Short mmCIF file of C-alpha atoms and ligand atoms in Angstrom, two decimals:
data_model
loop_
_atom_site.label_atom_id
_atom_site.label_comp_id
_atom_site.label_asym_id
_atom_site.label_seq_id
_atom_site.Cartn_x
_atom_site.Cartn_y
_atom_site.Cartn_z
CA UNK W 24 21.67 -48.25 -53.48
CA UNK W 25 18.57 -49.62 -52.47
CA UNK W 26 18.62 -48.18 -48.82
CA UNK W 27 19.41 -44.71 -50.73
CA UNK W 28 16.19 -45.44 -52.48
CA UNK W 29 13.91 -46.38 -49.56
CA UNK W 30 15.06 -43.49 -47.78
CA UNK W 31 14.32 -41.29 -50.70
CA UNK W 32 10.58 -43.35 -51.39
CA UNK W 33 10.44 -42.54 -47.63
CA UNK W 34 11.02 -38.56 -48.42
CA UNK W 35 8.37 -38.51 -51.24
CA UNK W 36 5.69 -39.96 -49.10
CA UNK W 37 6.36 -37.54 -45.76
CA UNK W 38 6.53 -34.57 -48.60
CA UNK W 39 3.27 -35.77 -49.98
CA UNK W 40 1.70 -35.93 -46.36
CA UNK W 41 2.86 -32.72 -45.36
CA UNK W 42 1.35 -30.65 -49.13
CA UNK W 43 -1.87 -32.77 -48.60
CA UNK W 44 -1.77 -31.56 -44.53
CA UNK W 45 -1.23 -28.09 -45.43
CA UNK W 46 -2.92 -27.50 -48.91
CA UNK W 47 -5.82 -28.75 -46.60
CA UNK W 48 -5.45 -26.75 -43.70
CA UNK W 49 -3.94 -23.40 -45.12
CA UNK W 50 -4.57 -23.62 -49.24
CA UNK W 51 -1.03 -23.33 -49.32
CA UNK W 52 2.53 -25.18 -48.65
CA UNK W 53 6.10 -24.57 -48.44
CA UNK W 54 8.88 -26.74 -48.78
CA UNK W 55 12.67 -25.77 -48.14
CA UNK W 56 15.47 -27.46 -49.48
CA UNK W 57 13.40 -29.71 -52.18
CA UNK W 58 16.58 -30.62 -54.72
CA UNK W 59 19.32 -29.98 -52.19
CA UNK W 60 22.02 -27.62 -52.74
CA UNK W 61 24.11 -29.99 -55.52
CA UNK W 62 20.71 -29.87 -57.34
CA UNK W 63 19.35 -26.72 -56.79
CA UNK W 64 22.58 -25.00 -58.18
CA UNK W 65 23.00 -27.26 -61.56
CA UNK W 66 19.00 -25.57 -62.29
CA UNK W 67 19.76 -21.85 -61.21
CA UNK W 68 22.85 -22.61 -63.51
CA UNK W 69 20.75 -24.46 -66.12
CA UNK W 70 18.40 -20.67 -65.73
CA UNK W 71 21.56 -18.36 -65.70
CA UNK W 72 22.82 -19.72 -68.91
CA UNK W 73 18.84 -19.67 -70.42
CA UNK W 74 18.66 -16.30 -69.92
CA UNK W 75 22.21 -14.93 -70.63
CA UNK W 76 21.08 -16.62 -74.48
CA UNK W 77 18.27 -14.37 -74.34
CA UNK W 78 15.97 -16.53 -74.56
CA UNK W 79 13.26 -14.89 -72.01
CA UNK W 80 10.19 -12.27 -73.73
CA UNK W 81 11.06 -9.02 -72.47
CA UNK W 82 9.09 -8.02 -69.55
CA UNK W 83 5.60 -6.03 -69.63
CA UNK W 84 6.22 -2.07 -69.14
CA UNK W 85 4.90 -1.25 -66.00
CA UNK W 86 3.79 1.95 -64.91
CA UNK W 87 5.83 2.40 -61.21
CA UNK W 88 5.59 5.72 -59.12
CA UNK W 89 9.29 6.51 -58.62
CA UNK W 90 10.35 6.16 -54.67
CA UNK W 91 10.74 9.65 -54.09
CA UNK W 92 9.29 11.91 -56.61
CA UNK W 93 5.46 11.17 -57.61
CA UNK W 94 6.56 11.00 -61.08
CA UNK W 95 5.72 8.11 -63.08
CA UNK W 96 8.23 6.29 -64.74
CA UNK W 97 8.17 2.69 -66.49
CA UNK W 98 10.23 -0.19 -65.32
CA UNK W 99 10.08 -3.56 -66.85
CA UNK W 100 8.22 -6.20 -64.95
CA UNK W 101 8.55 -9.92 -65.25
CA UNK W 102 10.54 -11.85 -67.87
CA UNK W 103 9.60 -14.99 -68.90
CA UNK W 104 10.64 -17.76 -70.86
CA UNK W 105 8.29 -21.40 -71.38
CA UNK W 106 9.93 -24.50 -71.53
CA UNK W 107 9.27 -28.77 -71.34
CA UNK W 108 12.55 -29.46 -69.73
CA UNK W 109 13.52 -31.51 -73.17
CA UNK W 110 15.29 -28.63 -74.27
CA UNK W 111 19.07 -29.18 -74.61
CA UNK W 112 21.57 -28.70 -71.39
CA UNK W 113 18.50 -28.59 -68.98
CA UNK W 114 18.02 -31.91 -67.77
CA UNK W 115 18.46 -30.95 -64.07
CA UNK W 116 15.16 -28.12 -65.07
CA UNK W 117 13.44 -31.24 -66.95
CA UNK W 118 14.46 -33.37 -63.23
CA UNK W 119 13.28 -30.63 -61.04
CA UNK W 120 9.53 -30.46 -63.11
CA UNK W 121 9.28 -34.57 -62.86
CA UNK W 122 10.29 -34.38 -59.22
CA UNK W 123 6.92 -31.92 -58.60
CA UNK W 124 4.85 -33.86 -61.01
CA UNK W 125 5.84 -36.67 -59.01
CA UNK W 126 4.77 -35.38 -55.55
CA UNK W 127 1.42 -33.59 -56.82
CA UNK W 128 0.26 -36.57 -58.40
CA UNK W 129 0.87 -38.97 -55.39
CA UNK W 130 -0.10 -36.48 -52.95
CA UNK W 131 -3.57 -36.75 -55.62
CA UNK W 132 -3.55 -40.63 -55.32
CA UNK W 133 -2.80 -40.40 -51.70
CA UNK W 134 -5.42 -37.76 -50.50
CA UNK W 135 -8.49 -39.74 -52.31
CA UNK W 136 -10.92 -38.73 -49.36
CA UNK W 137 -11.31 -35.48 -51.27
CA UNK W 138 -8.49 -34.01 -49.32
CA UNK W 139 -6.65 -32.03 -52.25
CA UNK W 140 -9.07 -30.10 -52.66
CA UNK W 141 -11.39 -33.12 -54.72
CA UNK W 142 -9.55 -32.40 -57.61
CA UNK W 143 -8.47 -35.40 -60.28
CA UNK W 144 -4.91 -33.67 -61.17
CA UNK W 145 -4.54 -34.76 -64.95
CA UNK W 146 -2.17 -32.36 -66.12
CA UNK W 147 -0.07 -29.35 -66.32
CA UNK W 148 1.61 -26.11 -68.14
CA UNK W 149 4.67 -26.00 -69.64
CA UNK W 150 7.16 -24.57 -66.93
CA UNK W 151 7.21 -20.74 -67.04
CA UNK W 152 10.57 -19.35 -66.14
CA UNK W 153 10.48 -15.85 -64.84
CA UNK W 154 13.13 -13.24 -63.96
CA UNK W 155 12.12 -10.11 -61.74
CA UNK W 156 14.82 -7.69 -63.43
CA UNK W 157 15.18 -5.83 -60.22
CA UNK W 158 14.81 -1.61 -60.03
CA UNK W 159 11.36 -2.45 -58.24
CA UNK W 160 9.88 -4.78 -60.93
CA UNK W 161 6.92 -6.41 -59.21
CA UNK W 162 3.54 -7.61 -59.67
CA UNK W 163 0.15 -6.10 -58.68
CA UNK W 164 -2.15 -8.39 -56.58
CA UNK W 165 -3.85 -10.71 -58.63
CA UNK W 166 -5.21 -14.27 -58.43
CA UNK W 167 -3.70 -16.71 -60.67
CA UNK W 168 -6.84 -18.71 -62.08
CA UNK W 169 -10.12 -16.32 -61.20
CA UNK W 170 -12.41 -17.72 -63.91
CA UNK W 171 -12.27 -21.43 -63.75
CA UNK W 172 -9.49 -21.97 -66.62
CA UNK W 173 -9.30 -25.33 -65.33
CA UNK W 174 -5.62 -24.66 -63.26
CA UNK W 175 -6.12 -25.95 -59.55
CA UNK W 176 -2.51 -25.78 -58.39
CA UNK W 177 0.15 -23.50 -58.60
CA UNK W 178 3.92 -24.68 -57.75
CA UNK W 179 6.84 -22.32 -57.52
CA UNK W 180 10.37 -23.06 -57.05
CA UNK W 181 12.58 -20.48 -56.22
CA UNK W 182 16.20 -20.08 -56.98
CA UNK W 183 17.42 -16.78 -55.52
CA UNK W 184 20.96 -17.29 -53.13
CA UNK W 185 22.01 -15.03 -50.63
CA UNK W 186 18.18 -13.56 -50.69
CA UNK W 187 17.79 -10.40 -48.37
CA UNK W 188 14.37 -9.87 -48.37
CA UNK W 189 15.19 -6.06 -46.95
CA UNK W 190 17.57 -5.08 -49.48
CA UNK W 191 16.31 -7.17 -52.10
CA UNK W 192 12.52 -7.14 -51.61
CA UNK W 193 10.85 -9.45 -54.33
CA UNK W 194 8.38 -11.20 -51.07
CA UNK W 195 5.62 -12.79 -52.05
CA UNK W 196 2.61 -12.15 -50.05
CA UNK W 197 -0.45 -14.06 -50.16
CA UNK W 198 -3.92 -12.70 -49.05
CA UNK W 199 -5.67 -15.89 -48.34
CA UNK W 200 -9.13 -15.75 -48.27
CA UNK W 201 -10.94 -16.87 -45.11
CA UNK W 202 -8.12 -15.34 -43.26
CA UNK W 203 -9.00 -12.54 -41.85
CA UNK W 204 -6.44 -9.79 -41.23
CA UNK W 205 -3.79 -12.13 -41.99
CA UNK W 206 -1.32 -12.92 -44.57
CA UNK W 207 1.06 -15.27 -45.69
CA UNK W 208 4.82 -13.90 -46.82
CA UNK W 209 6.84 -16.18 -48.42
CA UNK W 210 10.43 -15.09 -49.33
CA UNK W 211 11.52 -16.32 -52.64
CA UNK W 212 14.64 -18.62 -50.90
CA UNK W 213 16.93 -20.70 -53.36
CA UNK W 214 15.68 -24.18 -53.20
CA UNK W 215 12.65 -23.19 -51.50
CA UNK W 216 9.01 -24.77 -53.54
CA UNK W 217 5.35 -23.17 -52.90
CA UNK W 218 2.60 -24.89 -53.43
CA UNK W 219 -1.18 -22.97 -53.53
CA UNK W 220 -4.60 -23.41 -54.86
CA UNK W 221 -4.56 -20.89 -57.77
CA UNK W 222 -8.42 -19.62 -57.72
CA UNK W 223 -9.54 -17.09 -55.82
CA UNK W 224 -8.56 -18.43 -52.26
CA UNK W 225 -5.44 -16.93 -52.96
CA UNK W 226 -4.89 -13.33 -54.24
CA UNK W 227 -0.79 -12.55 -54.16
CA UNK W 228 1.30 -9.77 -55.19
CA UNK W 229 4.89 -9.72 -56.18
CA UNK W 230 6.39 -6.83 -53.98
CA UNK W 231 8.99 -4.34 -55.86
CA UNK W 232 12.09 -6.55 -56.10
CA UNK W 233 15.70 -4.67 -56.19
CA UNK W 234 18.25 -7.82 -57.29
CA UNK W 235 17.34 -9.92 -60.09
CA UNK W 236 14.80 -12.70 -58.64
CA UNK W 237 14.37 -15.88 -60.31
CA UNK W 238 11.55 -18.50 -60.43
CA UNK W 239 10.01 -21.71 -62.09
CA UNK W 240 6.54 -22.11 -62.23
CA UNK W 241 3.88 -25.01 -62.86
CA UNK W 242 -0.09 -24.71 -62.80
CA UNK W 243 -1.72 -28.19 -62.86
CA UNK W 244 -4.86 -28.81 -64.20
CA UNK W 245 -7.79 -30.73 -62.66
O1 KU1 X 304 7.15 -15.13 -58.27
C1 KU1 X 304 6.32 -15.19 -57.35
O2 KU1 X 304 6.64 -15.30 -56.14
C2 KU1 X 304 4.85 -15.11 -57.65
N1 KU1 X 304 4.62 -14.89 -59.05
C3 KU1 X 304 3.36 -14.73 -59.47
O3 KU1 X 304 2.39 -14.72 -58.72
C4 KU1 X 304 3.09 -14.65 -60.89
N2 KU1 X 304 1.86 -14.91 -61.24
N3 KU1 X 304 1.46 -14.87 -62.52
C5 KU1 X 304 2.34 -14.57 -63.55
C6 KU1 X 304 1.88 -14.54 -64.87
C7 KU1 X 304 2.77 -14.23 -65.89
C8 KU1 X 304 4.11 -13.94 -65.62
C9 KU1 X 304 4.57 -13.98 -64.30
C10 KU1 X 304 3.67 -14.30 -63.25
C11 KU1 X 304 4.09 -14.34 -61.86
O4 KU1 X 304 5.27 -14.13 -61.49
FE1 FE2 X 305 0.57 -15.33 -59.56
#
């Protein structure tokens, strides 16, 4: 209906204020329930069924001091699969990546005083789906784009249900710079999208993750 659709043309534009008001203020944004539950479910199921097929690279070997003996044993890290959202049976993936290229590039449009970050967004990645196998797969503290590679934004949807960040672990925390002594910790929520400039403002880390933790991730390009 056309009321459905204002309201929804109404949704974009407060989203698009709020990533412009925070990307400014705090190099970062989050955004809870972006698709909706209906949504959110057909793309962790759309996920699921990608990576029962076997379709994701194994994960690199990572060296991981065992919790209680120093020895060092390898556990896989990340798995990831790329993907355009043309593939077959994942529309609701290929929705979900139109529905952030949507946002980012009117939040662009809308923030032309320079306020995201005077970039001229012009493209992106493919979507990189990754799966944190769980037994403390993690990531060491990195930053995403450290010599110029021409990505400006990173965007991360999350798909995890039913996320304990105690028993399950998996947070992501973000050392932004400028901030002294603090940090930012973002639990990895289903239906839950981060947005954050991916140079060297912001070094992250994957902490050890003990359920299998699920993600989609797009870096735009200025
Ligand atoms: O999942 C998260 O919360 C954050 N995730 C990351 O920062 C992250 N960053 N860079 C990568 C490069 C290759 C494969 C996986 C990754 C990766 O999960
Ligand atoms: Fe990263």
């Amino acid at each position: 209906t056309d009321q459905q659709q204002h309201t929804d043309h109404l949704d974009i534009i407060q989203v698009c204020q709020n990533v412009i008001r925070d990307m400014h203020q705090y190099g970062l944004c989050v955004i809870d329930k972006f698709l909706g539950e209906k949504k959110g479910l057909a793309v962790l199921d759309e996920v699921l069924r990608m990576y029962q097929s076997g379709v994701f690279k194994d994960g690199q070997l990572v060296r991981n001091k065992s919790t209680n003996k120093q020895d060092l044993k390898t556990i896989r890290g990340d798995q990831i699969t790329w993907m355009d959202g043309r593939e077959t049976d994942c529309s609701n993936i290929g929705q979900l990546i139109s529905k952030v290229d949507s946002i980012i590039m009117r939040a662009n449009r809308m923030a032309n005083n320079g306020h995201m970050g005077d970039y001229v967004i012009n493209g992106r990645t493919k979507a990189m789906v990754a799966c944190y196998p769980g037994h403390g797969s993690h990531y060491v503290k990195h930053v995403d784009n450290p010599n110029q590679d021409g990505r400006c934004i990173t965007a991360i949807y999350y798909l995890n249900r039913d996320w304990d960040i105690k028993q399950n672990g998996g947070l992501l925390r973000i050392f932004p710079e400028g901030w002294t002594d603090q940090v930012a910790d973002i639990e990895p929520l289903f239906d839950r999208i981060l947005f954050f400039w991916s140079d060297r403002r912001n070094p992250h880390e994957v902490q050890p993750a003990y359920k299998t933790r699920y993600a989609i991730t797009l870096w735009y390009f200025d």
